[in-house]
PDB file of C-alpha atoms in Angstrom:
ATOM      1  CA  ALA M  11     -65.834   4.695  50.397  1.00  0.00           C
ATOM      2  CA  GLN M  12     -65.901   3.231  53.840  1.00  0.00           C
ATOM      3  CA  THR M  13     -62.730   1.878  55.389  1.00  0.00           C
ATOM      4  CA  VAL M  14     -62.178  -0.254  58.452  1.00  0.00           C
ATOM      5  CA  THR M  15     -58.823  -0.240  60.225  1.00  0.00           C
ATOM      6  CA  GLN M  16     -57.539  -2.767  62.707  1.00  0.00           C
ATOM      7  CA  SER M  17     -54.148  -1.525  63.801  1.00  0.00           C
ATOM      8  CA  GLN M  18     -53.115  -4.568  65.846  1.00  0.00           C
ATOM      9  CA  PRO M  19     -52.133  -7.468  63.573  1.00  0.00           C
ATOM     10  CA  GLU M  20     -51.399  -9.739  66.532  1.00  0.00           C
ATOM     11  CA  MET M  21     -52.111  -9.766  70.239  1.00  0.00           C
ATOM     12  CA  SER M  22     -51.532 -12.132  73.094  1.00  0.00           C
ATOM     13  CA  VAL M  23     -53.295 -12.465  76.427  1.00  0.00           C
ATOM     14  CA  GLN M  24     -53.068 -14.844  79.321  1.00  0.00           C
ATOM     15  CA  GLU M  25     -55.956 -17.037  80.243  1.00  0.00           C
ATOM     16  CA  ALA M  26     -58.477 -15.318  82.558  1.00  0.00           C
ATOM     17  CA  GLU M  27     -57.134 -11.872  81.700  1.00  0.00           C
ATOM     18  CA  THR M  28     -58.902  -9.109  79.778  1.00  0.00           C
ATOM     19  CA  VAL M  29     -57.900  -7.929  76.330  1.00  0.00           C
ATOM     20  CA  THR M  30     -59.163  -5.149  74.075  1.00  0.00           C
ATOM     21  CA  LEU M  31     -59.015  -5.243  70.288  1.00  0.00           C
ATOM     22  CA  SER M  32     -59.141  -1.937  68.433  1.00  0.00           C
ATOM     23  CA  CYS M  33     -61.141  -0.978  65.369  1.00  0.00           C
ATOM     24  CA  THR M  34     -61.684   2.369  63.719  1.00  0.00           C
ATOM     25  CA  TYR M  35     -63.741   3.150  60.664  1.00  0.00           C
ATOM     26  CA  ASP M  36     -64.303   6.006  58.316  1.00  0.00           C
ATOM     27  CA  THR M  37     -67.736   6.962  57.048  1.00  0.00           C
ATOM     28  CA  SER M  38     -69.941   9.929  56.336  1.00  0.00           C
ATOM     29  CA  GLU M  39     -73.080   7.919  57.092  1.00  0.00           C
ATOM     30  CA  ASN M  40     -75.087   8.515  60.244  1.00  0.00           C
ATOM     31  CA  ASN M  41     -76.892   5.177  60.268  1.00  0.00           C
ATOM     32  CA  TYR M  42     -74.835   2.000  60.095  1.00  0.00           C
ATOM     33  CA  TYR M  43     -74.024  -1.315  61.715  1.00  0.00           C
ATOM     34  CA  LEU M  44     -70.809  -2.616  63.196  1.00  0.00           C
ATOM     35  CA  PHE M  45     -69.792  -6.204  63.810  1.00  0.00           C
ATOM     36  CA  TRP M  46     -67.052  -8.317  65.277  1.00  0.00           C
ATOM     37  CA  TYR M  47     -66.539 -11.728  63.718  1.00  0.00           C
ATOM     38  CA  LYS M  48     -64.311 -14.474  65.047  1.00  0.00           C
ATOM     39  CA  GLN M  49     -62.439 -16.951  62.854  1.00  0.00           C
ATOM     40  CA  PRO M  50     -60.930 -19.857  64.830  1.00  0.00           C
ATOM     41  CA  PRO M  51     -58.443 -22.285  63.263  1.00  0.00           C
ATOM     42  CA  SER M  52     -61.393 -24.159  61.777  1.00  0.00           C
ATOM     43  CA  ARG M  53     -61.776 -21.103  59.455  1.00  0.00           C
ATOM     44  CA  GLN M  54     -65.481 -20.803  60.216  1.00  0.00           C
ATOM     45  CA  MET M  55     -66.655 -17.173  60.480  1.00  0.00           C
ATOM     46  CA  ILE M  56     -68.668 -16.691  63.652  1.00  0.00           C
ATOM     47  CA  LEU M  57     -70.504 -13.557  64.742  1.00  0.00           C
ATOM     48  CA  VAL M  58     -69.292 -12.355  68.126  1.00  0.00           C
ATOM     49  CA  ILE M  59     -71.255  -9.163  68.613  1.00  0.00           C
ATOM     50  CA  ARG M  60     -72.999  -6.421  66.682  1.00  0.00           C
ATOM     51  CA  GLN M  61     -73.855  -2.780  67.309  1.00  0.00           C
ATOM     52  CA  GLU M  62     -76.366  -0.493  65.656  1.00  0.00           C
ATOM     53  CA  ALA M  63     -75.090   3.067  65.394  1.00  0.00           C
ATOM     54  CA  TYR M  64     -78.410   4.562  66.465  1.00  0.00           C
ATOM     55  CA  LYS M  65     -78.156   2.780  69.806  1.00  0.00           C
ATOM     56  CA  GLN M  66     -76.062   4.612  72.365  1.00  0.00           C
ATOM     57  CA  GLN M  67     -75.800   1.648  74.688  1.00  0.00           C
ATOM     58  CA  ASN M  68     -72.778  -0.562  74.111  1.00  0.00           C
ATOM     59  CA  ALA M  69     -73.602  -4.107  73.090  1.00  0.00           C
ATOM     60  CA  THR M  70     -72.605  -7.009  75.324  1.00  0.00           C
ATOM     61  CA  GLU M  71     -72.652 -10.762  74.827  1.00  0.00           C
ATOM     62  CA  ASN M  72     -71.528 -12.660  77.906  1.00  0.00           C
ATOM     63  CA  ARG M  73     -67.747 -12.111  78.171  1.00  0.00           C
ATOM     64  CA  PHE M  74     -67.664  -9.927  75.069  1.00  0.00           C
ATOM     65  CA  SER M  75     -68.483  -6.240  75.077  1.00  0.00           C
ATOM     66  CA  VAL M  76     -67.811  -3.279  72.865  1.00  0.00           C
ATOM     67  CA  ASN M  77     -66.827   0.309  73.441  1.00  0.00           C
ATOM     68  CA  PHE M  78     -68.631   2.195  70.700  1.00  0.00           C
ATOM     69  CA  GLN M  79     -67.492   5.796  70.334  1.00  0.00           C
ATOM     70  CA  LYS M  80     -69.507   7.212  67.451  1.00  0.00           C
ATOM     71  CA  ALA M  81     -67.878  10.634  67.361  1.00  0.00           C
ATOM     72  CA  ALA M  82     -64.424   9.093  67.334  1.00  0.00           C
ATOM     73  CA  LYS M  83     -65.534   6.364  64.892  1.00  0.00           C
ATOM     74  CA  SER M  84     -64.117   3.732  67.163  1.00  0.00           C
ATOM     75  CA  PHE M  85     -65.484   0.261  67.900  1.00  0.00           C
ATOM     76  CA  SER M  86     -63.246  -1.760  70.193  1.00  0.00           C
ATOM     77  CA  LEU M  87     -63.948  -5.284  71.446  1.00  0.00           C
ATOM     78  CA  LYS M  88     -63.236  -6.258  75.037  1.00  0.00           C
ATOM     79  CA  ILE M  89     -62.894  -9.908  75.952  1.00  0.00           C
ATOM     80  CA  SER M  90     -63.085 -10.574  79.669  1.00  0.00           C
ATOM     81  CA  ASP M  91     -61.896 -13.724  81.408  1.00  0.00           C
ATOM     82  CA  SER M  92     -60.109 -14.881  78.260  1.00  0.00           C
ATOM     83  CA  GLN M  93     -60.296 -18.579  77.485  1.00  0.00           C
ATOM     84  CA  LEU M  94     -58.126 -20.792  75.318  1.00  0.00           C
ATOM     85  CA  GLY M  95     -61.064 -21.174  72.954  1.00  0.00           C
ATOM     86  CA  ASP M  96     -60.935 -17.446  72.253  1.00  0.00           C
ATOM     87  CA  THR M  97     -57.752 -17.996  70.255  1.00  0.00           C
ATOM     88  CA  ALA M  98     -58.734 -16.872  66.773  1.00  0.00           C
ATOM     89  CA  MET M  99     -58.548 -14.172  64.158  1.00  0.00           C
ATOM     90  CA  TYR M 100     -60.968 -11.350  64.907  1.00  0.00           C
ATOM     91  CA  PHE M 101     -62.430  -9.178  62.177  1.00  0.00           C
ATOM     92  CA  CYS M 102     -64.189  -5.877  62.602  1.00  0.00           C
ATOM     93  CA  ALA M 103     -66.810  -5.122  59.940  1.00  0.00           C
ATOM     94  CA  PHE M 104     -68.935  -2.156  58.923  1.00  0.00           C
ATOM     95  CA  ARG M 105     -72.156  -1.936  56.958  1.00  0.00           C
ATOM     96  CA  PRO M 106     -73.822   1.358  56.002  1.00  0.00           C
ATOM     97  CA  GLY M 107     -77.522   1.544  56.772  1.00  0.00           C
ATOM     98  CA  THR M 108     -78.414   2.331  53.174  1.00  0.00           C
ATOM     99  CA  ALA M 109     -76.144  -0.100  51.370  1.00  0.00           C
ATOM    100  CA  SER M 110     -75.663  -3.794  51.025  1.00  0.00           C
ATOM    101  CA  LYS M 111     -71.911  -3.962  51.283  1.00  0.00           C
ATOM    102  CA  LEU M 112     -70.116  -5.206  54.370  1.00  0.00           C
ATOM    103  CA  THR M 113     -66.524  -3.970  54.652  1.00  0.00           C
ATOM    104  CA  PHE M 114     -64.039  -5.906  56.773  1.00  0.00           C
ATOM    105  CA  GLY M 115     -60.845  -4.868  58.492  1.00  0.00           C
ATOM    106  CA  THR M 116     -57.635  -6.831  57.989  1.00  0.00           C
ATOM    107  CA  GLY M 117     -58.028  -8.726  61.243  1.00  0.00           C
ATOM    108  CA  THR M 118     -56.287  -9.155  64.593  1.00  0.00           C
ATOM    109  CA  ARG M 119     -54.846 -12.530  65.470  1.00  0.00           C
ATOM    110  CA  LEU M 120     -55.420 -13.210  69.170  1.00  0.00           C
ATOM    111  CA  GLN M 121     -53.488 -15.870  71.030  1.00  0.00           C
ATOM    112  CA  VAL M 122     -54.656 -16.882  74.496  1.00  0.00           C
ATOM    113  CA  THR M 123     -51.896 -18.507  76.535  1.00  0.00           C
ATOM    114  CA  LEU M 124     -51.778 -20.463  79.777  1.00  0.00           C
TER     115      LEU M 124
ATOM    116  CA  GLU L   6     -80.361 -26.619  60.513  1.00  0.00           C
ATOM    117  CA  ALA L   7     -80.026 -23.118  59.102  1.00  0.00           C
ATOM    118  CA  GLN L   8     -76.852 -22.990  57.080  1.00  0.00           C
ATOM    119  CA  VAL L   9     -74.901 -21.901  54.046  1.00  0.00           C
ATOM    120  CA  THR L  10     -73.360 -24.781  52.133  1.00  0.00           C
ATOM    121  CA  GLN L  11     -70.534 -24.300  49.695  1.00  0.00           C
ATOM    122  CA  ASN L  12     -68.704 -26.856  47.600  1.00  0.00           C
ATOM    123  CA  PRO L  13     -66.056 -27.925  47.015  1.00  0.00           C
ATOM    124  CA  ARG L  14     -64.279 -27.277  50.300  1.00  0.00           C
ATOM    125  CA  TYR L  15     -60.885 -27.850  48.703  1.00  0.00           C
ATOM    126  CA  LEU L  16     -59.852 -27.699  45.083  1.00  0.00           C
ATOM    127  CA  ILE L  17     -56.567 -27.712  43.235  1.00  0.00           C
ATOM    128  CA  THR L  18     -56.817 -26.815  39.580  1.00  0.00           C
ATOM    129  CA  VAL L  19     -54.678 -25.531  36.737  1.00  0.00           C
ATOM    130  CA  THR L  20     -54.597 -22.214  34.996  1.00  0.00           C
ATOM    131  CA  GLY L  21     -57.414 -21.753  32.515  1.00  0.00           C
ATOM    132  CA  LYS L  22     -59.616 -24.656  33.555  1.00  0.00           C
ATOM    133  CA  LYS L  23     -63.096 -23.306  34.235  1.00  0.00           C
ATOM    134  CA  LEU L  24     -64.525 -24.057  37.641  1.00  0.00           C
ATOM    135  CA  THR L  25     -67.627 -23.322  39.667  1.00  0.00           C
ATOM    136  CA  VAL L  26     -67.939 -23.041  43.425  1.00  0.00           C
ATOM    137  CA  THR L  27     -71.507 -23.649  44.488  1.00  0.00           C
ATOM    138  CA  CYS L  28     -73.287 -21.901  47.335  1.00  0.00           C
ATOM    139  CA  SER L  29     -76.710 -22.714  48.733  1.00  0.00           C
ATOM    140  CA  GLN L  30     -78.616 -21.355  51.735  1.00  0.00           C
ATOM    141  CA  ASN L  31     -81.781 -22.677  53.362  1.00  0.00           C
ATOM    142  CA  MET L  32     -82.840 -19.555  55.268  1.00  0.00           C
ATOM    143  CA  ASN L  33     -84.778 -17.796  52.509  1.00  0.00           C
ATOM    144  CA  HIS L  34     -82.323 -14.894  52.664  1.00  0.00           C
ATOM    145  CA  GLU L  35     -82.589 -12.247  49.972  1.00  0.00           C
ATOM    146  CA  TYR L  36     -78.972 -11.190  50.198  1.00  0.00           C
ATOM    147  CA  MET L  37     -76.014 -13.361  49.219  1.00  0.00           C
ATOM    148  CA  SER L  38     -72.390 -12.489  48.732  1.00  0.00           C
ATOM    149  CA  TRP L  39     -68.979 -13.918  47.900  1.00  0.00           C
ATOM    150  CA  TYR L  40     -65.758 -12.927  49.660  1.00  0.00           C
ATOM    151  CA  ARG L  41     -62.162 -13.925  49.251  1.00  0.00           C
ATOM    152  CA  GLN L  42     -59.762 -13.981  52.164  1.00  0.00           C
ATOM    153  CA  ASP L  43     -56.046 -13.421  51.694  1.00  0.00           C
ATOM    154  CA  PRO L  44     -53.369 -13.003  54.370  1.00  0.00           C
ATOM    155  CA  GLY L  45     -53.031  -9.421  55.526  1.00  0.00           C
ATOM    156  CA  LEU L  46     -55.976  -8.259  53.425  1.00  0.00           C
ATOM    157  CA  GLY L  47     -58.952  -9.478  55.424  1.00  0.00           C
ATOM    158  CA  LEU L  48     -62.106 -10.389  53.540  1.00  0.00           C
ATOM    159  CA  ARG L  49     -62.824  -8.609  50.297  1.00  0.00           C
ATOM    160  CA  GLN L  50     -66.157  -8.717  48.556  1.00  0.00           C
ATOM    161  CA  ILE L  51     -66.227 -10.178  45.040  1.00  0.00           C
ATOM    162  CA  TYR L  52     -69.907 -10.016  44.084  1.00  0.00           C
ATOM    163  CA  TYR L  53     -73.195  -9.724  45.877  1.00  0.00           C
ATOM    164  CA  SER L  54     -76.864 -10.246  45.100  1.00  0.00           C
ATOM    165  CA  MET L  55     -79.813  -8.445  46.619  1.00  0.00           C
ATOM    166  CA  ASN L  56     -82.339 -10.936  45.247  1.00  0.00           C
ATOM    167  CA  VAL L  57     -83.072 -13.250  42.338  1.00  0.00           C
ATOM    168  CA  GLU L  58     -81.646 -11.910  39.061  1.00  0.00           C
ATOM    169  CA  VAL L  59     -80.082  -8.927  40.878  1.00  0.00           C
ATOM    170  CA  THR L  60     -76.302  -9.026  41.164  1.00  0.00           C
ATOM    171  CA  ASP L  61     -73.614  -6.393  41.500  1.00  0.00           C
ATOM    172  CA  LYS L  62     -69.852  -6.077  41.691  1.00  0.00           C
ATOM    173  CA  GLY L  63     -67.973  -5.838  44.937  1.00  0.00           C
ATOM    174  CA  ASP L  64     -64.416  -4.635  45.411  1.00  0.00           C
ATOM    175  CA  VAL L  65     -62.568  -7.363  43.487  1.00  0.00           C
ATOM    176  CA  PRO L  66     -64.850  -8.727  40.728  1.00  0.00           C
ATOM    177  CA  GLU L  67     -62.228  -9.174  37.986  1.00  0.00           C
ATOM    178  CA  GLY L  68     -61.971 -12.758  36.793  1.00  0.00           C
ATOM    179  CA  TYR L  69     -65.215 -13.883  38.418  1.00  0.00           C
ATOM    180  CA  LYS L  70     -68.828 -14.298  37.382  1.00  0.00           C
ATOM    181  CA  VAL L  71     -71.952 -15.028  39.365  1.00  0.00           C
ATOM    182  CA  SER L  72     -75.596 -15.770  38.730  1.00  0.00           C
ATOM    183  CA  ARG L  73     -78.717 -15.774  40.892  1.00  0.00           C
ATOM    184  CA  LYS L  74     -81.418 -17.737  39.125  1.00  0.00           C
ATOM    185  CA  GLU L  75     -82.915 -19.101  42.323  1.00  0.00           C
ATOM    186  CA  LYS L  76     -83.139 -17.479  45.718  1.00  0.00           C
ATOM    187  CA  ARG L  77     -81.231 -20.223  47.498  1.00  0.00           C
ATOM    188  CA  ASN L  78     -78.275 -20.579  45.100  1.00  0.00           C
ATOM    189  CA  PHE L  79     -75.462 -18.211  44.239  1.00  0.00           C
ATOM    190  CA  PRO L  80     -72.616 -19.947  42.363  1.00  0.00           C
ATOM    191  CA  LEU L  81     -69.223 -18.339  41.804  1.00  0.00           C
ATOM    192  CA  ILE L  82     -67.702 -19.016  38.401  1.00  0.00           C
ATOM    193  CA  LEU L  83     -64.061 -18.701  37.461  1.00  0.00           C
ATOM    194  CA  GLU L  84     -64.044 -18.832  33.673  1.00  0.00           C
ATOM    195  CA  SER L  85     -60.260 -18.944  33.297  1.00  0.00           C
ATOM    196  CA  PRO L  86     -58.610 -19.248  36.702  1.00  0.00           C
ATOM    197  CA  SER L  87     -55.178 -17.764  37.258  1.00  0.00           C
ATOM    198  CA  PRO L  88     -52.695 -18.251  40.120  1.00  0.00           C
ATOM    199  CA  ASN L  89     -53.630 -14.882  41.655  1.00  0.00           C
ATOM    200  CA  GLN L  90     -57.069 -16.335  42.332  1.00  0.00           C
ATOM    201  CA  THR L  91     -55.578 -18.809  44.764  1.00  0.00           C
ATOM    202  CA  SER L  92     -57.422 -17.933  47.934  1.00  0.00           C
ATOM    203  CA  LEU L  93     -59.935 -18.915  50.591  1.00  0.00           C
ATOM    204  CA  TYR L  94     -63.460 -18.159  49.418  1.00  0.00           C
ATOM    205  CA  PHE L  95     -66.525 -17.592  51.537  1.00  0.00           C
ATOM    206  CA  CYS L  96     -70.159 -17.423  50.594  1.00  0.00           C
ATOM    207  CA  ALA L  97     -72.515 -15.646  52.979  1.00  0.00           C
ATOM    208  CA  SER L  98     -76.173 -14.734  53.212  1.00  0.00           C
ATOM    209  CA  SER L  99     -78.372 -12.427  55.232  1.00  0.00           C
ATOM    210  CA  PHE L 100     -81.545 -10.470  55.367  1.00  0.00           C
ATOM    211  CA  TRP L 101     -81.382  -6.726  55.857  1.00  0.00           C
ATOM    212  CA  GLY L 102     -83.635  -4.740  58.126  1.00  0.00           C
ATOM    213  CA  ARG L 103     -84.285  -4.548  61.827  1.00  0.00           C
ATOM    214  CA  GLY L 104     -84.995  -7.208  64.369  1.00  0.00           C
ATOM    215  CA  SER L 105     -83.257 -10.264  65.623  1.00  0.00           C
ATOM    216  CA  GLY L 106     -80.853 -11.731  63.107  1.00  0.00           C
ATOM    217  CA  ALA L 107     -81.120  -8.836  60.689  1.00  0.00           C
ATOM    218  CA  ASN L 108     -77.944  -7.633  59.007  1.00  0.00           C
ATOM    219  CA  VAL L 109     -75.916 -10.536  60.317  1.00  0.00           C
ATOM    220  CA  LEU L 110     -74.067 -12.545  57.700  1.00  0.00           C
ATOM    221  CA  THR L 111     -74.211 -16.317  57.953  1.00  0.00           C
ATOM    222  CA  PHE L 112     -71.094 -17.757  56.345  1.00  0.00           C
ATOM    223  CA  GLY L 113     -70.378 -21.009  54.633  1.00  0.00           C
ATOM    224  CA  ALA L 114     -67.439 -23.103  55.801  1.00  0.00           C
ATOM    225  CA  GLY L 115     -65.093 -21.754  53.139  1.00  0.00           C
ATOM    226  CA  SER L 116     -63.549 -23.151  49.975  1.00  0.00           C
ATOM    227  CA  ARG L 117     -59.787 -23.339  49.676  1.00  0.00           C
ATOM    228  CA  LEU L 118     -58.869 -22.915  46.022  1.00  0.00           C
ATOM    229  CA  THR L 119     -55.376 -23.380  44.602  1.00  0.00           C
ATOM    230  CA  VAL L 120     -54.639 -22.513  40.983  1.00  0.00           C
ATOM    231  CA  LEU L 121     -51.357 -23.891  39.637  1.00  0.00           C
TER     232      LEU L 121
END
């Protein structure tokens, strides 16, 4: 069974600074997909970024980028120029290429401060 | 607007009183799924459906039922709710494959359920 581990329950960063959220996963699959979802206080689940394992290039979306280390099974999220609106719970998620199940980590609560 | 709609958004009920949380999507997605979110546990999958009349158990299916009679609807049924089913529930849908938007779950707004 696949597992997703987020070892940082809570983090804090000052506005305009950079922060990195960690995620590791365990799988024997070679083809899979990785995601970061954001859950602000409104509770809505919002996709931040996704990465296909067959792509070596790290995905980026504006201020959000990932460091995908396939051999190490690591998928960290970097938020640059942090904004107050980035305050949220962030979930890392994994989906095998051959299955329909999406497995989530336990989340990292990020607080952006002035 | 492409969306997943779930109702009710909030519900307080009592132990043993059957309830249904509805979920509907307008994106013609084959895949639909239910998750529950509990503090410190992240999101855990309850049931999922690959298409009409095709459903399967997730990680925590006990105490829940689902059906998929139409592509757009995927209701979650609690036949005899118990306090340990107090949680935040999310319905989500997607299509699998490659290309833009593939494999990305679109979530409903969540349903906060309290069982007394």
